[in-house]
mmCIF file of C-alpha atoms (C1' of nucleotides) in Angstrom:
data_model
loop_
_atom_site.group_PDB
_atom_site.id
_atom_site.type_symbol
_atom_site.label_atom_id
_atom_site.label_comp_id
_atom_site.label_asym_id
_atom_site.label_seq_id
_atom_site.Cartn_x
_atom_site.Cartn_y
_atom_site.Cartn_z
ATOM 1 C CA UNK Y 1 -28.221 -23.247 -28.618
ATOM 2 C CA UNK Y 2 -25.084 -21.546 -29.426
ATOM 3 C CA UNK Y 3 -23.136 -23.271 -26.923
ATOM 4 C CA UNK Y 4 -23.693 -26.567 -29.130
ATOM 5 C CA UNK Y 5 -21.792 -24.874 -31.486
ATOM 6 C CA UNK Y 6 -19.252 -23.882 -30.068
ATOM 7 C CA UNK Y 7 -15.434 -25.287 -30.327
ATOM 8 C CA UNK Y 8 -14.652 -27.803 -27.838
ATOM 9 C CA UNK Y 9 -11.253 -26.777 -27.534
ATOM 10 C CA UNK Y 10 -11.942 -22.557 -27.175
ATOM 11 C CA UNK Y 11 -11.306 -21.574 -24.027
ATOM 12 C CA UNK Y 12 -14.426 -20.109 -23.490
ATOM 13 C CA UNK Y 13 -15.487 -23.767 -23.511
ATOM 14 C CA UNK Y 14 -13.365 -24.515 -20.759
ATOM 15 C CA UNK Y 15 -15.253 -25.935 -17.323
ATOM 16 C CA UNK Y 16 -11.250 -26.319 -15.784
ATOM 17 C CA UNK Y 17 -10.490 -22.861 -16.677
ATOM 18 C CA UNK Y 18 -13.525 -21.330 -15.370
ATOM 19 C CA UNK Y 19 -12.299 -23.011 -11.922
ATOM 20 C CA UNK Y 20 -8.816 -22.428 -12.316
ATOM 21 C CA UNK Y 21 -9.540 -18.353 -12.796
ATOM 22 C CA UNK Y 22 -12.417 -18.213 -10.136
ATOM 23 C CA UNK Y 23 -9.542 -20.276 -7.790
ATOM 24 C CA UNK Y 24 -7.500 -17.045 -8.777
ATOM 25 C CA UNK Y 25 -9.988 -14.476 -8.210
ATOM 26 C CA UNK Y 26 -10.706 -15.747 -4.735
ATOM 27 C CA UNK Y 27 -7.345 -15.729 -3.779
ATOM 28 C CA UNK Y 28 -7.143 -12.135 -4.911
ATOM 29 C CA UNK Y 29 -10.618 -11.320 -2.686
ATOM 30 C CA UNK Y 30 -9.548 -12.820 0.248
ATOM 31 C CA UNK Y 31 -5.486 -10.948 -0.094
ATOM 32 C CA UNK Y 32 -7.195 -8.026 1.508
ATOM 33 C CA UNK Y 33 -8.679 -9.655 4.499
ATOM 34 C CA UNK Y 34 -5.629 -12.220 4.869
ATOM 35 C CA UNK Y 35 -3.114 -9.378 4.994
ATOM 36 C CA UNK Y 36 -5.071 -8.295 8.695
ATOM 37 C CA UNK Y 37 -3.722 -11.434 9.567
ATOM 38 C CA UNK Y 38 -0.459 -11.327 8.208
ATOM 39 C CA UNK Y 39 -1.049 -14.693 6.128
ATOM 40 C CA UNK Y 40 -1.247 -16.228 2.867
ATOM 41 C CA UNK Y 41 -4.245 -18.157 1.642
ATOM 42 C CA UNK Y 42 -2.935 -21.526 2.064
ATOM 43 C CA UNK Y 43 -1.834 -20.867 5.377
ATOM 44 C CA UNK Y 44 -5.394 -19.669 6.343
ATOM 45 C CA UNK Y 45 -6.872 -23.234 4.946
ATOM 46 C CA UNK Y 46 -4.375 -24.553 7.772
ATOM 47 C CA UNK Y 47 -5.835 -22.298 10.475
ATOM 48 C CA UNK Y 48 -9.226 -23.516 9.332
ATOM 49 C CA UNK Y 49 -8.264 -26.703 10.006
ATOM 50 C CA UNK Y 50 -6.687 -26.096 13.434
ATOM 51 C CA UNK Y 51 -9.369 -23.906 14.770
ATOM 52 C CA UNK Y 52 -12.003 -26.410 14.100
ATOM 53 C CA UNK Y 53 -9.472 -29.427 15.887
ATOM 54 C CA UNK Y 54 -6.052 -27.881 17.543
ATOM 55 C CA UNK Y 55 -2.837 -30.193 17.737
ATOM 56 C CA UNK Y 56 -2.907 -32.157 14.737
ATOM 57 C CA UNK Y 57 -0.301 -34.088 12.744
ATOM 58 C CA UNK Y 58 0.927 -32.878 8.945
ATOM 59 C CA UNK Y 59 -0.759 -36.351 7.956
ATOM 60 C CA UNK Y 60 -4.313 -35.289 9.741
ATOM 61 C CA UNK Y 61 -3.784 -31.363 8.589
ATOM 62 C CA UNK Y 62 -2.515 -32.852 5.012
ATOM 63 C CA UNK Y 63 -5.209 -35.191 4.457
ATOM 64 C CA UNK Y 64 -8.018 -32.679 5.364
ATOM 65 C CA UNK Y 65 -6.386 -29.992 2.552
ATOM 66 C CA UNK Y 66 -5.031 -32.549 0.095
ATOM 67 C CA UNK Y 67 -1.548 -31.746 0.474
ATOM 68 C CA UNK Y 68 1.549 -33.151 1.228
ATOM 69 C CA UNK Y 69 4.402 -32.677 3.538
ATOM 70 C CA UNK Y 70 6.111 -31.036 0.629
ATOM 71 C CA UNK Y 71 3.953 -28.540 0.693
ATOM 72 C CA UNK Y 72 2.964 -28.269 4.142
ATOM 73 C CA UNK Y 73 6.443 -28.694 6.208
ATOM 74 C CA UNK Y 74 7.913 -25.206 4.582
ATOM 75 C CA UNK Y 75 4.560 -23.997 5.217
ATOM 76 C CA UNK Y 76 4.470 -24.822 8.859
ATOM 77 C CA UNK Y 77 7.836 -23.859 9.423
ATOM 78 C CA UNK Y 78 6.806 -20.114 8.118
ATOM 79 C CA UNK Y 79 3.826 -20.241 10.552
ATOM 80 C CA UNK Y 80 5.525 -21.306 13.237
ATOM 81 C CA UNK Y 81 8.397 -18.644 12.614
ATOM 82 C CA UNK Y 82 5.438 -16.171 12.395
ATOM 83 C CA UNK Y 83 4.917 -17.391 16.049
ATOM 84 C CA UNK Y 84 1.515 -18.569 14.986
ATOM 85 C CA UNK Y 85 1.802 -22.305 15.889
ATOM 86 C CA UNK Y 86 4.478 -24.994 17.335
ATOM 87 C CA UNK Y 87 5.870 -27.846 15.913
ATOM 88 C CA UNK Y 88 6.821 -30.511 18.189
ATOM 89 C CA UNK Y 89 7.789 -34.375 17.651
ATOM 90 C CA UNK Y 90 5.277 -36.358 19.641
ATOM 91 C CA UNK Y 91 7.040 -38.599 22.067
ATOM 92 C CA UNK Y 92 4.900 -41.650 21.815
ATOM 93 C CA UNK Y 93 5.965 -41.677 18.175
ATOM 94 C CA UNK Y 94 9.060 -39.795 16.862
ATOM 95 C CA UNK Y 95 8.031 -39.958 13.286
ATOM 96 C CA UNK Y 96 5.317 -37.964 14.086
ATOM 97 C CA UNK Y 97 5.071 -34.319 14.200
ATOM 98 C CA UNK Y 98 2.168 -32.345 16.286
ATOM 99 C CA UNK Y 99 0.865 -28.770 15.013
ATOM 100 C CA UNK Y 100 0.124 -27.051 17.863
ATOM 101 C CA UNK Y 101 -1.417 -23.011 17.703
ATOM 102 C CA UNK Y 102 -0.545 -20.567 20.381
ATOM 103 C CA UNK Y 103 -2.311 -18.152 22.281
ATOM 104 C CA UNK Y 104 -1.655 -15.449 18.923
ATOM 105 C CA UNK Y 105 -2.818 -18.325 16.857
ATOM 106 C CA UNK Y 106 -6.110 -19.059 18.728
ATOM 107 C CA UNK Y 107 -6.732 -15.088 19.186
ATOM 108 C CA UNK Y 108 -6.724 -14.772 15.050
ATOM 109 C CA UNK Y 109 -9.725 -16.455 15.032
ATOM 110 C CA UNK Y 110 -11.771 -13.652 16.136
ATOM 111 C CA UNK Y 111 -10.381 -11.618 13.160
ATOM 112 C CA UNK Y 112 -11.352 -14.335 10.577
ATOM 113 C CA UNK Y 113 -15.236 -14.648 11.716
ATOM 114 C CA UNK Y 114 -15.860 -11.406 9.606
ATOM 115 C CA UNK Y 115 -14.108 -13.336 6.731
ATOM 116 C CA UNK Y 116 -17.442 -15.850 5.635
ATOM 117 C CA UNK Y 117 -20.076 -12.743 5.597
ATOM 118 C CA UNK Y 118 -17.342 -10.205 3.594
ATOM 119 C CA UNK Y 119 -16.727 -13.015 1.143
ATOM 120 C CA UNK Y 120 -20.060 -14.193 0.338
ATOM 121 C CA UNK Y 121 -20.519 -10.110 -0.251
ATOM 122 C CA UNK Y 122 -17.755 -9.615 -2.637
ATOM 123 C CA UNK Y 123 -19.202 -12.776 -4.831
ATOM 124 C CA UNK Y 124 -22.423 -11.091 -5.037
ATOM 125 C CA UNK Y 125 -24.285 -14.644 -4.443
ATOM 126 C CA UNK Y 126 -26.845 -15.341 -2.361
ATOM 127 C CA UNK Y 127 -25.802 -17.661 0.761
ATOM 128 C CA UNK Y 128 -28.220 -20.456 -0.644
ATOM 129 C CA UNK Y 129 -26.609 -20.315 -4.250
ATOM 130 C CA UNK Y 130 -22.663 -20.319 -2.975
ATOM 131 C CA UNK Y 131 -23.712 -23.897 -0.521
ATOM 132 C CA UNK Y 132 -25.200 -25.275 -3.952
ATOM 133 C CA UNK Y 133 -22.100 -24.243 -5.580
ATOM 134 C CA UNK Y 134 -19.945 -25.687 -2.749
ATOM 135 C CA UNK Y 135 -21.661 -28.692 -2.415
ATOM 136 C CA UNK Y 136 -21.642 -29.570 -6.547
ATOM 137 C CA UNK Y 137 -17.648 -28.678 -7.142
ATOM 138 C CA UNK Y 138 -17.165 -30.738 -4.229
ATOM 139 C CA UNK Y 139 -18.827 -33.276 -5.917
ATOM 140 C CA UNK Y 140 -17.169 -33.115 -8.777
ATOM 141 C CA UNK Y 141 -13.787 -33.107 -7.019
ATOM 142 C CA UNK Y 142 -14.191 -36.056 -5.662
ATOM 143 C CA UNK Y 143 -15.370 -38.512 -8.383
ATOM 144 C CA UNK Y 144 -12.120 -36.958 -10.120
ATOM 145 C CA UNK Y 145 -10.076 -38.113 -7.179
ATOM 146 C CA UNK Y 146 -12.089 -41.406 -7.611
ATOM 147 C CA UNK Y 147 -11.325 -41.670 -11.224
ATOM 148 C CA UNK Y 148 -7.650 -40.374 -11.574
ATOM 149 C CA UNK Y 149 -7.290 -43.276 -8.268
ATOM 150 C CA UNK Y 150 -8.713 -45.487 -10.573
ATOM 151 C CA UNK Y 151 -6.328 -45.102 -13.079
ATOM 152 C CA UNK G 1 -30.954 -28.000 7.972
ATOM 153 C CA UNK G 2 -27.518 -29.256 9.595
ATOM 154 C CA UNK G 3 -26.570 -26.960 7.164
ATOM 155 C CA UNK G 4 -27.774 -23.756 9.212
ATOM 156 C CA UNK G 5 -26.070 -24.682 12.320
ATOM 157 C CA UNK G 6 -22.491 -25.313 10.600
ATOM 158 C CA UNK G 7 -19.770 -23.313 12.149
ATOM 159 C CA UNK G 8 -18.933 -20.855 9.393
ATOM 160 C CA UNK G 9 -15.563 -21.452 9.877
ATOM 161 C CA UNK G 10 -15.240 -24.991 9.102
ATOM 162 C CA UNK G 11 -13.763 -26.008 6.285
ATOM 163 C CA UNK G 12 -16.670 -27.751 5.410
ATOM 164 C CA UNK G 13 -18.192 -24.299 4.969
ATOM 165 C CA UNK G 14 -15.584 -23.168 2.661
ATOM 166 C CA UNK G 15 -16.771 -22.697 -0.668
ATOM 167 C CA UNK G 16 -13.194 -20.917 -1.447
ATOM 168 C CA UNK G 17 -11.796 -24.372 -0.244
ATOM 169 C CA UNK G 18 -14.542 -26.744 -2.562
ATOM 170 C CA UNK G 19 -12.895 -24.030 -5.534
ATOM 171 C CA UNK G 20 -9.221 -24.502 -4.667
ATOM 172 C CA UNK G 21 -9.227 -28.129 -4.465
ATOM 173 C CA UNK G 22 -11.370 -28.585 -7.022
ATOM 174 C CA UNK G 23 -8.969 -26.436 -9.061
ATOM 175 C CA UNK G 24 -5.975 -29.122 -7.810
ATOM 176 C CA UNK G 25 -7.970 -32.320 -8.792
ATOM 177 C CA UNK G 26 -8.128 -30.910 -12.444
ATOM 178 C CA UNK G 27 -5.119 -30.125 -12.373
ATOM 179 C CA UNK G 28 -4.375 -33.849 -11.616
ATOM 180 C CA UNK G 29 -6.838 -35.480 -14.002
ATOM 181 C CA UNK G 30 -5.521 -33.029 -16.964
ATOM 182 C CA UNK G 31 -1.631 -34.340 -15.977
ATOM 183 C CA UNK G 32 -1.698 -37.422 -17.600
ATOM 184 C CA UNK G 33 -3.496 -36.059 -20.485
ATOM 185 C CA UNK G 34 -0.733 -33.257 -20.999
ATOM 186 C CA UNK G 35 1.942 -35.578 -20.865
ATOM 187 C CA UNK G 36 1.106 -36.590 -24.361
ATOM 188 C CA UNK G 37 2.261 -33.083 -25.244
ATOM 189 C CA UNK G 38 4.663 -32.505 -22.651
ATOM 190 C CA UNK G 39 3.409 -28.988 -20.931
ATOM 191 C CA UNK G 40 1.848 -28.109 -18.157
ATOM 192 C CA UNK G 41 -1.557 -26.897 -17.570
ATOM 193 C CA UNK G 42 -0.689 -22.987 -17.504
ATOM 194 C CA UNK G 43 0.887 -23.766 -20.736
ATOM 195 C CA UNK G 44 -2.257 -25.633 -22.080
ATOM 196 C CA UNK G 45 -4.345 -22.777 -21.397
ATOM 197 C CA UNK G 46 -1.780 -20.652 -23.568
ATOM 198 C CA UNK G 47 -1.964 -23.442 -26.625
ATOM 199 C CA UNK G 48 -5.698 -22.828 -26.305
ATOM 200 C CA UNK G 49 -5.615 -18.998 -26.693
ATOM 201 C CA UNK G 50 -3.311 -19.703 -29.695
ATOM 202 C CA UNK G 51 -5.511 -22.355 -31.248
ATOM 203 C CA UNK G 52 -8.308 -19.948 -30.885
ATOM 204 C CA UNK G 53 -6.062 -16.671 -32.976
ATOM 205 C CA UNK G 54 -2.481 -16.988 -33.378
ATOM 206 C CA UNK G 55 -0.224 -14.097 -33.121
ATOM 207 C CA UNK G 56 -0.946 -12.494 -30.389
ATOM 208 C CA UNK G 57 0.407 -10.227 -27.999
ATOM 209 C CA UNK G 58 1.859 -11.320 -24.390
ATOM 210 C CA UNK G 59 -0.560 -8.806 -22.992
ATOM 211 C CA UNK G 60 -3.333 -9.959 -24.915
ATOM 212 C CA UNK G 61 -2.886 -13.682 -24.056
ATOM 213 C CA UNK G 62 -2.523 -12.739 -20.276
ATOM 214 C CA UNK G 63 -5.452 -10.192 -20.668
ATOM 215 C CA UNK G 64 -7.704 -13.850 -21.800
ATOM 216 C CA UNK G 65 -6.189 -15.828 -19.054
ATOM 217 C CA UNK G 66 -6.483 -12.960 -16.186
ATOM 218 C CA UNK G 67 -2.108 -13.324 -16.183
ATOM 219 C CA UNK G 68 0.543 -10.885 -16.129
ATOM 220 C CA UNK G 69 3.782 -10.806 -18.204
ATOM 221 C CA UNK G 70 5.476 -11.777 -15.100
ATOM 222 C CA UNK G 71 4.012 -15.443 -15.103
ATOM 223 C CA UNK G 72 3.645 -15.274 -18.952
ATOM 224 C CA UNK G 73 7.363 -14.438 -19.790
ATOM 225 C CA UNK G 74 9.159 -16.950 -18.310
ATOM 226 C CA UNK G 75 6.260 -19.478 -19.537
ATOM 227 C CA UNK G 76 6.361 -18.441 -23.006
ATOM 228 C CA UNK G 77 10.544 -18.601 -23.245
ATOM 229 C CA UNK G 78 9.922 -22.571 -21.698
ATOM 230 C CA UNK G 79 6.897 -23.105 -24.457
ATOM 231 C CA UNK G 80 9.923 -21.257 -27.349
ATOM 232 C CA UNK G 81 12.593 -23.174 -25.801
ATOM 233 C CA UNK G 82 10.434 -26.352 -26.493
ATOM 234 C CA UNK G 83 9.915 -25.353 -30.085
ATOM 235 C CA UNK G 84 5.881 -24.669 -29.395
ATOM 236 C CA UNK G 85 6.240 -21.025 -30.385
ATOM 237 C CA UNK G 86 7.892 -18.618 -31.546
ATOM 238 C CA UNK G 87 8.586 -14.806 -29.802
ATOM 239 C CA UNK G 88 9.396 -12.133 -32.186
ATOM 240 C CA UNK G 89 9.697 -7.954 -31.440
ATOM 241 C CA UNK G 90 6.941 -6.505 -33.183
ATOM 242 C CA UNK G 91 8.622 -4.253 -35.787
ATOM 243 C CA UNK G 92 5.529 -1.533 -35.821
ATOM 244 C CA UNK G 93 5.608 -1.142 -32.124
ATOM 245 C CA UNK G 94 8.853 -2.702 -30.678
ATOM 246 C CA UNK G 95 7.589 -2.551 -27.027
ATOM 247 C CA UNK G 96 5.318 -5.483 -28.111
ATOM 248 C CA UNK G 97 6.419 -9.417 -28.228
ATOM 249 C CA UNK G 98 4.197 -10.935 -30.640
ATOM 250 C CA UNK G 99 3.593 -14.733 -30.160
ATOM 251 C CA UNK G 100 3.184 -17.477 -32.735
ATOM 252 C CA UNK G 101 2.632 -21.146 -32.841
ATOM 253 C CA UNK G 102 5.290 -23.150 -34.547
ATOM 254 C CA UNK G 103 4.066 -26.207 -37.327
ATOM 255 C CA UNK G 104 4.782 -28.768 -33.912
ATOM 256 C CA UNK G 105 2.558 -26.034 -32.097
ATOM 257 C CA UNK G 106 -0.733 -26.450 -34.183
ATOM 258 C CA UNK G 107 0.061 -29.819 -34.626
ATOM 259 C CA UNK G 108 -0.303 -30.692 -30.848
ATOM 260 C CA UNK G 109 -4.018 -29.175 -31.509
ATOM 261 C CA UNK G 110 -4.698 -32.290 -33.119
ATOM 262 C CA UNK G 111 -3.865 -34.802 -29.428
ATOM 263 C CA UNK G 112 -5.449 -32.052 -27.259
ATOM 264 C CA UNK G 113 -8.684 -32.985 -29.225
ATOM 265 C CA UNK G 114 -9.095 -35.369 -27.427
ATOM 266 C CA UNK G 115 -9.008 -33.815 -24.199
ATOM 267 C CA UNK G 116 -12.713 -32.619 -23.721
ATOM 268 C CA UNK G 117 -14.404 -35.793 -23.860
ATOM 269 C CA UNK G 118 -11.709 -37.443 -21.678
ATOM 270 C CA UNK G 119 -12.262 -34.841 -18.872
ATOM 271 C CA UNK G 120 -16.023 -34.916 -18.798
ATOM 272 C CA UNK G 121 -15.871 -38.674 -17.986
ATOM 273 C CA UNK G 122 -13.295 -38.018 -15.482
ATOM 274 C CA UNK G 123 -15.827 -35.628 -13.638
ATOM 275 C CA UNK G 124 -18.610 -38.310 -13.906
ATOM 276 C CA UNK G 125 -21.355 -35.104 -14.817
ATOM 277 C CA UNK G 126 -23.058 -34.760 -17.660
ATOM 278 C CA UNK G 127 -22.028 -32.406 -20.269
ATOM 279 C CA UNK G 128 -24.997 -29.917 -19.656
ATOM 280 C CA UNK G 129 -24.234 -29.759 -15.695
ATOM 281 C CA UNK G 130 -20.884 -29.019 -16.730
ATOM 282 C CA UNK G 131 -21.772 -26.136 -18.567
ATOM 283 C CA UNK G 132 -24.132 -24.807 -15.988
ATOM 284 C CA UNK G 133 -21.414 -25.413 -13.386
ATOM 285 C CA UNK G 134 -18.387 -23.456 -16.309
ATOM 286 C CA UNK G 135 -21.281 -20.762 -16.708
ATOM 287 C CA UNK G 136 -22.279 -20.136 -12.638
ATOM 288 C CA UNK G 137 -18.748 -20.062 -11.680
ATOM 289 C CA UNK G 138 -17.626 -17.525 -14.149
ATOM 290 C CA UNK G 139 -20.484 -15.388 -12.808
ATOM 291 C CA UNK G 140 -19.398 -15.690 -9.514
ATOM 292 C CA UNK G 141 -15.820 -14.878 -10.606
ATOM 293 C CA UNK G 142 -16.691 -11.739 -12.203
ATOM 294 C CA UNK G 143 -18.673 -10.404 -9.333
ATOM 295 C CA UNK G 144 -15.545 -11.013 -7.311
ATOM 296 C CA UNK G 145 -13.565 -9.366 -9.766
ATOM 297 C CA UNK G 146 -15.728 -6.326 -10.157
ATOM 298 C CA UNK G 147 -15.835 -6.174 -6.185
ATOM 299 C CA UNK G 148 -12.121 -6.405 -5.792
ATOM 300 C CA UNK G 149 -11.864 -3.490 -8.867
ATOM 301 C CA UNK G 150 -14.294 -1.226 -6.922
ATOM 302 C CA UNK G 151 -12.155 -1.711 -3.866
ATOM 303 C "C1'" DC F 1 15.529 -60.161 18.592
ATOM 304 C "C1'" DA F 2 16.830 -59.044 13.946
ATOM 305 C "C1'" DC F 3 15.807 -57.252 9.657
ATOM 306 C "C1'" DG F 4 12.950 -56.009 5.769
ATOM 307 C "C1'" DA F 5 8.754 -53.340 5.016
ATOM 308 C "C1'" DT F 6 5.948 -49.560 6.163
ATOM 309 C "C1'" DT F 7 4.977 -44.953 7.871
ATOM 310 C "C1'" DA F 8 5.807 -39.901 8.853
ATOM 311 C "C1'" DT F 9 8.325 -35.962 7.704
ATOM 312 C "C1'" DA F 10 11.717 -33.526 5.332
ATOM 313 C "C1'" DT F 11 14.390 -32.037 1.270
ATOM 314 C "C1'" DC F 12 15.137 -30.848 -3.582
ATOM 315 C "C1'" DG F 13 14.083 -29.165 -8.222
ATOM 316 C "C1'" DC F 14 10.949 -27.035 -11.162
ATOM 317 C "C1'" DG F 15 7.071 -24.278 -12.665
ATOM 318 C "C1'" DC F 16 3.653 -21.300 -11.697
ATOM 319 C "C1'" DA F 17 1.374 -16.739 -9.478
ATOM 320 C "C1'" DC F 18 1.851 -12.243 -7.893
ATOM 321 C "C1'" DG F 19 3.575 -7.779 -6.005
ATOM 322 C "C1'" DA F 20 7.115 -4.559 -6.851
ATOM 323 C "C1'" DT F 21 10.348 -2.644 -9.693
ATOM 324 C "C1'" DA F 22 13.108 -1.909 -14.045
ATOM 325 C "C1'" DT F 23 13.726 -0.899 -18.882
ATOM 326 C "C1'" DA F 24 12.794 0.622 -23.183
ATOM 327 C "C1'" DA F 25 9.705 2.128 -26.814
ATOM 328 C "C1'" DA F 26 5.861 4.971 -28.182
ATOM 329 C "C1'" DT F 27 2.793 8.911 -27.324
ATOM 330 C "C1'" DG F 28 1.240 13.489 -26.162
ATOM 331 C "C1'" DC F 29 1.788 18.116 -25.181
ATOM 332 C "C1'" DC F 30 3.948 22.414 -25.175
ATOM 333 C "C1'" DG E 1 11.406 18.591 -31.607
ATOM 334 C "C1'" DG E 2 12.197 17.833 -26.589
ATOM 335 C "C1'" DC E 3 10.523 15.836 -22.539
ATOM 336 C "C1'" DA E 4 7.194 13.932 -19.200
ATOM 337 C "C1'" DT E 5 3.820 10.286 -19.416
ATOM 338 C "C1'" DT E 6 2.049 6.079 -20.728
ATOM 339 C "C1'" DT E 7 2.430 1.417 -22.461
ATOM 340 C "C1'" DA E 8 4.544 -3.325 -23.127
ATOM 341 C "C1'" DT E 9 7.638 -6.639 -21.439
ATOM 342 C "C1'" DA E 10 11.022 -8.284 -18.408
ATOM 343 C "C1'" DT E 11 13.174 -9.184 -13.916
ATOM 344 C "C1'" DC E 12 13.307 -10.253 -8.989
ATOM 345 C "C1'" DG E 13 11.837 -12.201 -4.532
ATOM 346 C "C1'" DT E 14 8.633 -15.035 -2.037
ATOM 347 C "C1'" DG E 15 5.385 -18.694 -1.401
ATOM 348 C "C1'" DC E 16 2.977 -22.372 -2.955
ATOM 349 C "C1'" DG E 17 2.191 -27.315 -5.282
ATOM 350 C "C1'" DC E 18 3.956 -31.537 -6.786
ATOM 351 C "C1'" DG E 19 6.957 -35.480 -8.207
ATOM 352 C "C1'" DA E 20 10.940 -37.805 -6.669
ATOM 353 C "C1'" DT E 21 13.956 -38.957 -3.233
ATOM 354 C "C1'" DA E 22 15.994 -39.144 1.556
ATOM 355 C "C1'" DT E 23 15.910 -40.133 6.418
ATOM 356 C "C1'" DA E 24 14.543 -41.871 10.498
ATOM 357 C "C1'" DA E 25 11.250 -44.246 13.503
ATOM 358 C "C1'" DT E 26 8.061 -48.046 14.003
ATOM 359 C "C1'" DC E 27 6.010 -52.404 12.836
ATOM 360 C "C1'" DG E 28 5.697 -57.221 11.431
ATOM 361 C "C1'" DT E 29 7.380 -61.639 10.702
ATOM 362 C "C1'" DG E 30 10.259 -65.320 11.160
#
DNA sequence: CACGATTATATCGCGCACGATATAAATGCC
DNA sequence: GGCATTTATATCGTGCGCGATATAATCGTG
């Protein structure tokens, strides 16, 4: 009713900015629990994606996150420095380099199990309601990625 | 169903991740757009805080946009260098930078019309799940934010 | 087998974000 | 009215993100 209204162009009409500032407020929610692990939040979404499959390339771990090795080789490097993972050419195919966790990285994972159950606490959802959420931004997302592919 | 059994830990699991690339793929679609007006998206959301009242306060524009003077500084001296605005002392209270479009400021108001329709065909909803989607996340983002206040 | 094209990472420059700290103006309290 | 406190910006250091480019290994084709 009011919303019909309202000025395309306020910001409280903004779909992008409600992501963009809920993007912000998660990172702030999960700061707490990412500082037991001594990590940042990007560097957790690479954890993620080595728990669930170890000894990936930055292709495989940059295609599951949608980055790039601009963003993920500085990253790495930090991890790795952090004694978290190794970084090691594969020898079938010098271009490529595997991202391998060590014992400290696989151990962190015990840590981070708390992580889903505090989070869907702080956001004050119901499980049910934050998969429907997940599930429809995802959605979203991706016909984006569709359409700005399109050109 | 295949839901329930999911490892909590996957990245498919990750409603934080669905947010944060979400977040990235707007970014992306809104690039092109912005180009027209040659900013960036941080400094969109500041044009719409000005559209919306002009002279404002840094504080006030990062109290909108959940930012502190320490992103909004050195983006409102780019947006002045650019000739978008203008940053003036406040003579009443010299502590305070007020902040004011320029005529090529409101005038970009006029391209960024635009903008609203172009997005929602980018995202391929309708313009009422949209809305439910802006309206549910904000929700979820204050919770977080109250949560993260209370400690 | 040579050589141009493709693929995988890495590097560079720039602009956010944010925590911590600095600076300077205004306020409040005796 | 002087001085500690609060308030408003600014500055600094670090870590993303991304576009553009560089480098080196592999592949494909003649």
């Amino acid at each position: 009713m009011t919303n019909a209204l309202q000025d395309p162009l306020s910001l409280d009409a903004q779909f992008c900015f409600a992501v963009y500032s809920t993007a912000h407020a998660l990172n702030r929610t999960y700061k707490p629990l990412l500082d037991r692990l001594g990590i940042t939040y990007p560097q957790y979404l690479v954890m993620l994606v080595l728990w669930e499959a170890d000894d990936r390339s930055v292709g495989e771990i940059g295609e599951k996150l949608l980055l790039d090795s601009s963003t993920l080789t500085p990253l790495l490097k930090r991890l790795e420095a952090a004694g978290i993972v190794r970084r090691e050419r594969n020898p079938q195919d010098e271009r490529q380099v595997r991202v391998r966790l060590t014992e400290q990285g696989r151990a962190m994972r015990k840590v981070a199990s708390d992580f889903p159950a505090e989070l869907l606490c702080a956001t004050g959802c119901d499980a049910e309601t934050l998969t429907r959420l997940k599930t429809e931004m995802r959605d979203v997302r991706d016909r984006m990625l569709a359409a700005s592919a399109a050109g």
